[in-house]
PDB file of C-alpha atoms in Angstrom:
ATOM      1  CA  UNK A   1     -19.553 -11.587 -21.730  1.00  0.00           C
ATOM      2  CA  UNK A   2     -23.282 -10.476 -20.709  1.00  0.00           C
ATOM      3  CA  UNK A   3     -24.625  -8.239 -17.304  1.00  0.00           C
ATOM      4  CA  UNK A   4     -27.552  -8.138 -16.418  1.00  0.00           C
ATOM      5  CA  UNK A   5     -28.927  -6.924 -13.066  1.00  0.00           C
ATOM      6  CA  UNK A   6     -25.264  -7.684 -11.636  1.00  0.00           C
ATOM      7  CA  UNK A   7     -25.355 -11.310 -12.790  1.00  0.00           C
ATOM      8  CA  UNK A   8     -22.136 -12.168 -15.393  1.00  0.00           C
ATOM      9  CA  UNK A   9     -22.328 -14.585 -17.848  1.00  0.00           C
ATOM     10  CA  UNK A  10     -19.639 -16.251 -20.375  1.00  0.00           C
ATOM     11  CA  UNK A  11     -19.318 -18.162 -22.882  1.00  0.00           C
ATOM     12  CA  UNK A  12     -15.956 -19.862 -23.723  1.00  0.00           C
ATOM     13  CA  UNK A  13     -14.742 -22.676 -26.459  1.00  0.00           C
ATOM     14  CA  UNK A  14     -12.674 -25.089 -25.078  1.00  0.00           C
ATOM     15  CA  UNK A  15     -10.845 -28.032 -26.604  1.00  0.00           C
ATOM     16  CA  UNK A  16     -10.800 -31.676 -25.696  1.00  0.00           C
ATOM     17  CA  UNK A  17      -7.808 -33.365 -27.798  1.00  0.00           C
ATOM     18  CA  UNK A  18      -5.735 -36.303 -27.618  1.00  0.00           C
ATOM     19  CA  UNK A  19      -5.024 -39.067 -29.444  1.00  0.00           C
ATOM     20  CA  UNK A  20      -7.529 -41.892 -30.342  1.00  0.00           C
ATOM     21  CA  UNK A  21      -9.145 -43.720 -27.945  1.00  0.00           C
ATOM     22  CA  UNK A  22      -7.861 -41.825 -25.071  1.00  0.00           C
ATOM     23  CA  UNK A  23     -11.439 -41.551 -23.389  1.00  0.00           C
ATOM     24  CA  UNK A  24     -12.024 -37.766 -24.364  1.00  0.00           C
ATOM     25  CA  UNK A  25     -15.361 -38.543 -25.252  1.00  0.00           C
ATOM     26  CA  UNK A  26     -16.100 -40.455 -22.143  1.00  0.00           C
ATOM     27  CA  UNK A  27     -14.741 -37.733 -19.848  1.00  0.00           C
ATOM     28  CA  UNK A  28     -17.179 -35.311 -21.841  1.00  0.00           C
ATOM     29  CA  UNK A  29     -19.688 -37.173 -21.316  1.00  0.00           C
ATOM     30  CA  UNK A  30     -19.372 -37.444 -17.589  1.00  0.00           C
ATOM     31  CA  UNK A  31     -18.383 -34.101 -17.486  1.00  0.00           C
ATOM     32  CA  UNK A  32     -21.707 -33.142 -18.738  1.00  0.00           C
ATOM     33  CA  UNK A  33     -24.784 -35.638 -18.685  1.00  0.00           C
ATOM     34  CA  UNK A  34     -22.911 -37.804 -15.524  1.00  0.00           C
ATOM     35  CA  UNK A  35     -22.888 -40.888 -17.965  1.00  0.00           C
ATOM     36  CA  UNK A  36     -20.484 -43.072 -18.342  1.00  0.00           C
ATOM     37  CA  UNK A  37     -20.493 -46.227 -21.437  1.00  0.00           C
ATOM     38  CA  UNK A  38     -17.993 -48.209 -22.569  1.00  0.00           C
ATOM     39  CA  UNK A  39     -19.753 -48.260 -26.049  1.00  0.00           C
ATOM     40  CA  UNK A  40     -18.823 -44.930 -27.823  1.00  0.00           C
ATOM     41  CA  UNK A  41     -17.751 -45.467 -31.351  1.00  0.00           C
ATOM     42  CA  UNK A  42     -14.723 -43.225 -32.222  1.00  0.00           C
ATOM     43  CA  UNK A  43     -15.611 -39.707 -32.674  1.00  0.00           C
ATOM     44  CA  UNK A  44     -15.180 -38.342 -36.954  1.00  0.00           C
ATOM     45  CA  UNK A  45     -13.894 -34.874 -36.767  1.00  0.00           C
ATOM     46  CA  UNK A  46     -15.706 -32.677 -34.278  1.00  0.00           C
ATOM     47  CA  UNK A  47     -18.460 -32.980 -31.450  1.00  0.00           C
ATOM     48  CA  UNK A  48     -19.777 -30.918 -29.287  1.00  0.00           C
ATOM     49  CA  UNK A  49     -21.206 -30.836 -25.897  1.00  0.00           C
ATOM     50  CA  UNK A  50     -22.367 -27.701 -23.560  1.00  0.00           C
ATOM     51  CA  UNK A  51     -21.569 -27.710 -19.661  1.00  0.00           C
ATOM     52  CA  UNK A  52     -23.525 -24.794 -17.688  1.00  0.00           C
ATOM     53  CA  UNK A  53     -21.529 -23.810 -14.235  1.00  0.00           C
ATOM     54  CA  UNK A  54     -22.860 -21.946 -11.755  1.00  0.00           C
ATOM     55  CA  UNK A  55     -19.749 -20.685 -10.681  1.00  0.00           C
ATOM     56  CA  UNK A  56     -20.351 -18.497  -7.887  1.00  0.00           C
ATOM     57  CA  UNK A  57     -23.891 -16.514  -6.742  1.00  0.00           C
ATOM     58  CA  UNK A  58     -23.110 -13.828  -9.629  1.00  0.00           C
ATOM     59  CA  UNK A  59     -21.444 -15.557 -12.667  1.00  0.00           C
ATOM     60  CA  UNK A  60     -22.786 -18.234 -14.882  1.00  0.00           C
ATOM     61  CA  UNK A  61     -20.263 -19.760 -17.195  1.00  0.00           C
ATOM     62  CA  UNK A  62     -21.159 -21.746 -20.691  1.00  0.00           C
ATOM     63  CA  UNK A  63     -18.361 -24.362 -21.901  1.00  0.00           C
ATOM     64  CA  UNK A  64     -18.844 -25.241 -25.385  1.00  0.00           C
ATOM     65  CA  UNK A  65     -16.959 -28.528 -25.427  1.00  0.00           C
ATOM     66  CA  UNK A  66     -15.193 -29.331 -28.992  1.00  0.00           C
ATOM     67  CA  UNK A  67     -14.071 -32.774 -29.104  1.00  0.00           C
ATOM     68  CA  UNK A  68     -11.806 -33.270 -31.013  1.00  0.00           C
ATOM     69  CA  UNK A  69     -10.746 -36.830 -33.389  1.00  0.00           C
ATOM     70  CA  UNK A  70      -7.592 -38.166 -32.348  1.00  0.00           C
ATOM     71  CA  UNK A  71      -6.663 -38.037 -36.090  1.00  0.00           C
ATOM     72  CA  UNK A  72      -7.175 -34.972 -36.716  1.00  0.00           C
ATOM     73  CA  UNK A  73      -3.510 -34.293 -35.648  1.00  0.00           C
ATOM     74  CA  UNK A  74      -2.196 -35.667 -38.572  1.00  0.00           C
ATOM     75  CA  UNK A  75      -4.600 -33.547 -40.742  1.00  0.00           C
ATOM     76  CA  UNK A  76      -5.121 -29.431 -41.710  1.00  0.00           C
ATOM     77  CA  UNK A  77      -8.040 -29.078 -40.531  1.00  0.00           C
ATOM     78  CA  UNK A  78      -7.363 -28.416 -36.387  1.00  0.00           C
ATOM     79  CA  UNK A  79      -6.305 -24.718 -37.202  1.00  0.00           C
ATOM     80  CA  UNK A  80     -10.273 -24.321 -38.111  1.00  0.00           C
ATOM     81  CA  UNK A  81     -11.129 -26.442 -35.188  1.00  0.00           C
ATOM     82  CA  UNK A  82      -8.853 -24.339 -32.852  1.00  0.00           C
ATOM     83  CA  UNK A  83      -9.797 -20.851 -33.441  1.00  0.00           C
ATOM     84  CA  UNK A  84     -11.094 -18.736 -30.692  1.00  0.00           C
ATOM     85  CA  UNK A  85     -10.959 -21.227 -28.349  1.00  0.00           C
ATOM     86  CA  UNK A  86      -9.583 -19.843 -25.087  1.00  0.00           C
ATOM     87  CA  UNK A  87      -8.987 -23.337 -23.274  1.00  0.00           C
ATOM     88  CA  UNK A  88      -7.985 -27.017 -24.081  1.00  0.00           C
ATOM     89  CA  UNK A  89      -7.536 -30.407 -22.573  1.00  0.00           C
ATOM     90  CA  UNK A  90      -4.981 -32.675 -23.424  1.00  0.00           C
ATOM     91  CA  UNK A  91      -5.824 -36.394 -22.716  1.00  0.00           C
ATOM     92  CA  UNK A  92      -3.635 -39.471 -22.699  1.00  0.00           C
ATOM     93  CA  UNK A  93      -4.289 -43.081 -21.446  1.00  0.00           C
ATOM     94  CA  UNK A  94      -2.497 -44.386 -18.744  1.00  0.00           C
ATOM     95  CA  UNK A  95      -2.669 -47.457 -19.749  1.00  0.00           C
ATOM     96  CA  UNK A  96      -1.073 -46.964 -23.109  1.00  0.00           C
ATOM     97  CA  UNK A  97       2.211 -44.910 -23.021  1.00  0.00           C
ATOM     98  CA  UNK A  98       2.454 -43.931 -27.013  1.00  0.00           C
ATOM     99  CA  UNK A  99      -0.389 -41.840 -26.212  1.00  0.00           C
ATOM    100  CA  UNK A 100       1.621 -39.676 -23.333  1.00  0.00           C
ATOM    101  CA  UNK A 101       4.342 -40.177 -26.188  1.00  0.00           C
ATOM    102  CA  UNK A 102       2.024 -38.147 -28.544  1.00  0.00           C
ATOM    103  CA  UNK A 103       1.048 -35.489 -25.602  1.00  0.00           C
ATOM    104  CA  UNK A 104       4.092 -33.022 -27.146  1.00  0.00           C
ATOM    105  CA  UNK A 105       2.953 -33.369 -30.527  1.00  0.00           C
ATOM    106  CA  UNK A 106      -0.855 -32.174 -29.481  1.00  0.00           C
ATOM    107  CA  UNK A 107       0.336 -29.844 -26.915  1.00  0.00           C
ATOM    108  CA  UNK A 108       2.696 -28.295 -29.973  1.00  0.00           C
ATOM    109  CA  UNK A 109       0.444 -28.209 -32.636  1.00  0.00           C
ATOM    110  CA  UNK A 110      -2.130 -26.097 -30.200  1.00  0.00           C
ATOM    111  CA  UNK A 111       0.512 -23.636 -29.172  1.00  0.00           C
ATOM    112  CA  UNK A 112       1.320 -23.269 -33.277  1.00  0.00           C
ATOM    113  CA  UNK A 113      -2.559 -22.498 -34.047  1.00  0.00           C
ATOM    114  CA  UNK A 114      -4.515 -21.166 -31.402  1.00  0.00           C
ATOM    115  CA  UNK A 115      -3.188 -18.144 -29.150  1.00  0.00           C
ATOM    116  CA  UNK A 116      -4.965 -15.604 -27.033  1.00  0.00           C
ATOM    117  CA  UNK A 117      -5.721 -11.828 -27.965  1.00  0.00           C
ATOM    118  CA  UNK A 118      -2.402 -11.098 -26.070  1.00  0.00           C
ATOM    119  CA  UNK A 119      -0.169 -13.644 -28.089  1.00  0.00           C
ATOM    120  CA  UNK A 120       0.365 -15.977 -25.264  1.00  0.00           C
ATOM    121  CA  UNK A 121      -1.052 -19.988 -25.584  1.00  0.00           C
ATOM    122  CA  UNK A 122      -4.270 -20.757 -24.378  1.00  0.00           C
ATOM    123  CA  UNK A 123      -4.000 -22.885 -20.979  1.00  0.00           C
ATOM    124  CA  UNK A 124      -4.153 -26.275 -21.358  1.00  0.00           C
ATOM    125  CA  UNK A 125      -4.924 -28.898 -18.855  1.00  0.00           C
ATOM    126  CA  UNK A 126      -3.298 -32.145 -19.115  1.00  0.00           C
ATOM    127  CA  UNK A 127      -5.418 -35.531 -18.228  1.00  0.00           C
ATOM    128  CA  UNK A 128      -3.933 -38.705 -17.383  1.00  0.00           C
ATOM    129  CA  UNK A 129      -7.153 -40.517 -17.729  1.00  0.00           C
ATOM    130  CA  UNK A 130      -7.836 -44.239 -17.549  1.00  0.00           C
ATOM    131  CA  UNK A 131      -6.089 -44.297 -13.688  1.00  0.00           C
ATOM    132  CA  UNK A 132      -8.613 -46.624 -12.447  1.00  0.00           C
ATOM    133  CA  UNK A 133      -6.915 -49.592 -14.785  1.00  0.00           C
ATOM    134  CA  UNK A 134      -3.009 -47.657 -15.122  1.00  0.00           C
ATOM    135  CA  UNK A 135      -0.371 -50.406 -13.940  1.00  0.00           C
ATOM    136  CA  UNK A 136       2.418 -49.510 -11.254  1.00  0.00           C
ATOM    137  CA  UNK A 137       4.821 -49.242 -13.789  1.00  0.00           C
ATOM    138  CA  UNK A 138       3.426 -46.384 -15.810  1.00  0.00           C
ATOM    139  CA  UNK A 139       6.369 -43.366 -15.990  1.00  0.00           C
ATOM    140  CA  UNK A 140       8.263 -44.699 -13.190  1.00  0.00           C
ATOM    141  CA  UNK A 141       6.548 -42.494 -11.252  1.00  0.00           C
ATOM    142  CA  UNK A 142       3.757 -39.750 -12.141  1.00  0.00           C
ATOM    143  CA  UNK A 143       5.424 -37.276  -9.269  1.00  0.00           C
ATOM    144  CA  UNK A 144       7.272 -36.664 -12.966  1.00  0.00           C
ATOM    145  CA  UNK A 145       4.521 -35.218 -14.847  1.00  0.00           C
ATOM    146  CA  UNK A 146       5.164 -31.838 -12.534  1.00  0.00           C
ATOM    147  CA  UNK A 147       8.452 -31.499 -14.098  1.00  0.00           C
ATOM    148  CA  UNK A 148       6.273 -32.334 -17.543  1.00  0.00           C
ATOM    149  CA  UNK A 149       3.668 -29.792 -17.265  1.00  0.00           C
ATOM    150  CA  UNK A 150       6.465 -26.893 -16.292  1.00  0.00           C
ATOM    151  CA  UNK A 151       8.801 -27.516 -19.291  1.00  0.00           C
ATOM    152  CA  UNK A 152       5.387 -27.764 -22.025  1.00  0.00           C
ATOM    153  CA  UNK A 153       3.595 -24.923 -20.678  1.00  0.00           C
ATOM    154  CA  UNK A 154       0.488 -26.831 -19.365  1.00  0.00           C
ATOM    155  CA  UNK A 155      -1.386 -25.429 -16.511  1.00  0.00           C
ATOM    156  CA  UNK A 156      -1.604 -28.249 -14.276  1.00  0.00           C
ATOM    157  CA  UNK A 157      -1.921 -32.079 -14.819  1.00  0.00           C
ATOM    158  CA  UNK A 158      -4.534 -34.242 -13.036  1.00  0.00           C
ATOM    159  CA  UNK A 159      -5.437 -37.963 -12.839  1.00  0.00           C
ATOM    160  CA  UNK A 160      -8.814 -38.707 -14.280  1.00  0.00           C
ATOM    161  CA  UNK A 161     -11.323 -41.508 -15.101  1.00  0.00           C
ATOM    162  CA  UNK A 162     -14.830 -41.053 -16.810  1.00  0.00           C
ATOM    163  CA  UNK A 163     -15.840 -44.398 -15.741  1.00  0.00           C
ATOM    164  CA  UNK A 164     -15.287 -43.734 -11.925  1.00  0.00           C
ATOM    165  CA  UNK A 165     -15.614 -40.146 -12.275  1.00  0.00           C
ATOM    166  CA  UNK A 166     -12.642 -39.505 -10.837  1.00  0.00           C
ATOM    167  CA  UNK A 167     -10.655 -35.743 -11.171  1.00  0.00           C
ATOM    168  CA  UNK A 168     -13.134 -34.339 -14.054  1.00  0.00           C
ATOM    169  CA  UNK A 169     -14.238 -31.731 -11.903  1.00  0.00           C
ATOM    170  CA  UNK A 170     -11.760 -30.694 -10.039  1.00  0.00           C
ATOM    171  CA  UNK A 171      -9.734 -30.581 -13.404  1.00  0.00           C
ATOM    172  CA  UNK A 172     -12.173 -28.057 -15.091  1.00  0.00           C
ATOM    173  CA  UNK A 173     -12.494 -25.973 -12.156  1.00  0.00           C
ATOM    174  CA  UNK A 174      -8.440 -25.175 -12.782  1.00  0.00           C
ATOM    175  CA  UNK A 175      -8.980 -24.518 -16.623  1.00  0.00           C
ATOM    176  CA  UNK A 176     -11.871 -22.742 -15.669  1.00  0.00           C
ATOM    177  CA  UNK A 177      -9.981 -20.689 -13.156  1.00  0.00           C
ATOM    178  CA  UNK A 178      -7.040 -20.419 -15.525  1.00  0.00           C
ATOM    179  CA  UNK A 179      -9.165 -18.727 -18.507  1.00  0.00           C
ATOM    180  CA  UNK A 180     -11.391 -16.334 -16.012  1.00  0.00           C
ATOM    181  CA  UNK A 181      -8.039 -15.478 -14.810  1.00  0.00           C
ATOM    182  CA  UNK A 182      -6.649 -13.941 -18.122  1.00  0.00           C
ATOM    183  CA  UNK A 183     -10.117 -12.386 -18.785  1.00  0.00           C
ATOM    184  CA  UNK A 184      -9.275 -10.284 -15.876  1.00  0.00           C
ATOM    185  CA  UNK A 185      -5.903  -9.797 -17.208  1.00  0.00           C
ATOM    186  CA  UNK A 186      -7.635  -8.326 -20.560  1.00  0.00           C
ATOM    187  CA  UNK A 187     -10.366  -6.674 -18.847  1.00  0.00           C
ATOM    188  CA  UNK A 188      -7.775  -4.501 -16.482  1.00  0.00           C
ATOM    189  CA  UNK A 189      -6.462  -3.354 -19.717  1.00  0.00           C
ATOM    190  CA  UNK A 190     -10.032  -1.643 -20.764  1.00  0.00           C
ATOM    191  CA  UNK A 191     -11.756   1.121 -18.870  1.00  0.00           C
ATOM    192  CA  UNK A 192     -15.171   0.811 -17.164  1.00  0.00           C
ATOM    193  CA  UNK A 193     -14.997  -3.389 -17.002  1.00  0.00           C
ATOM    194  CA  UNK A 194     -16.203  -4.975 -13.694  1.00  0.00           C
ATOM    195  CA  UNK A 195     -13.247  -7.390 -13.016  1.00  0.00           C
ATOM    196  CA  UNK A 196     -13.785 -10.523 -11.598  1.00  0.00           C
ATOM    197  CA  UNK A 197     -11.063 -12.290  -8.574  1.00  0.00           C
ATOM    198  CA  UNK A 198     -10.726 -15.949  -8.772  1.00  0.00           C
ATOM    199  CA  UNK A 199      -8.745 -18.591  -6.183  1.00  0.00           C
ATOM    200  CA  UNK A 200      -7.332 -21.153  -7.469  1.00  0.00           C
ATOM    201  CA  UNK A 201      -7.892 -24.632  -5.773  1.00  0.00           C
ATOM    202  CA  UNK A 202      -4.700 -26.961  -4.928  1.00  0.00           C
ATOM    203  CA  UNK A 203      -6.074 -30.691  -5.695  1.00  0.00           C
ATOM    204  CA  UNK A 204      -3.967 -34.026  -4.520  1.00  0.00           C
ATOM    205  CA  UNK A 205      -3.448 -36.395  -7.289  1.00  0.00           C
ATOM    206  CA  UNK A 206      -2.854 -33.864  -9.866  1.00  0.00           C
ATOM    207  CA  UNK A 207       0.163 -31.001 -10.281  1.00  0.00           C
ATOM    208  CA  UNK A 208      -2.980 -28.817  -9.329  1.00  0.00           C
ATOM    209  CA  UNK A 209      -3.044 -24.999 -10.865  1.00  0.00           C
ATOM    210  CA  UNK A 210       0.703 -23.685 -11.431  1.00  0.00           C
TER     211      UNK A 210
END
């Protein structure tokens, strides 16, 4: 983190993983240029992407956006990938339940290679993306991906679409919030650190912040 003149600035790695074709380059795109195409070709390996926030009047935040393959679960090279991020998304498609199916598997295989200075997992936001084409019958009922998020350790869940821009936002403000939040919890720990309060916003359509 930089000061200057009372203004704070970060700079955090955060993960976008899921697996293939689950629209994780589409939300990043959104995210950060407000574009949406139905044209990408699937990502090889890594990308990368930088989102500026103004978060409040004295705190400027930088999220460096890795975006990650979808097959890169089934290789060795996502510990490299992973380290010193402090922040990840998980993404499935609604309208294709083997990739919720494969949600464990990514959410396990962060939690095995990536953990924060005090040996707990990063937070990770699950997005069920693709809800502007998801059917009535996906899950029974996504009320159950509360229950989900509790028993895997994920921060909060929300419902998101690139295409209608739908929950991106709100979604990185609570990952946002989530890794500020721990910097505080590491900052209390050292003398003579300015520590910085964050709320935490409730949204509808999502399992919000836990």
């Amino acid at each position: 983190m930089a000061t200057g003149g009372g203004k704070q600035e970060h700079l955090y790695k955060v993960l976008v993983i899921g697996d293939l074709g689950t629209g994780k380059t589409s939300i990043i795109k959104r995210y950060v240029h407000q574009f949406f195409s139905p044209h990408y070709r699937a990502t090889i390996g890594v990308d990368f992407a930088l989102k500026v926030l103004n978060w409040d009047n004295n705190t400027t935040i930088r999220l460096q956006l890795w975006d990650i393959a979808g097959q890169e679960r089934f290789g060795n090279m996502t510990r490299v990938y992973y380290k010193e991020a402090v922040g990840a998304f998980v993404v499935f498609d609604m309208t294709r339940l083997s990739t919720f199916e494969a949600v464990t598997m990514w959410k396990s295989d962060l939690d095995n290679k990536v953990l924060l200075p005090n040996g707990k997992p990063i937070p990770a936001v699950l997005l069920a993306n693709k809800c502007d084409l998801a059917s009535e019958g996906f899950l029974g009922n996504v009320g159950q991906l509360d229950d989900y998020c509790k028993e895997k350790g994920f921060a909060g869940w929300f419902e998101t679409s690139a295409k209608e821009n739908i929950g991106i936002d709100e979604a990185a403000r609570c990952l946002v919030a989530k890794i500020l939040e721990n910097d505080e919890s590491i900052e209390q720990q050292a003398p003579d650190k300015d520590v910085l309060h964050v709320e935490q916003e409730t949204k509808k359509k999502s399992g919000g912040c836990c």
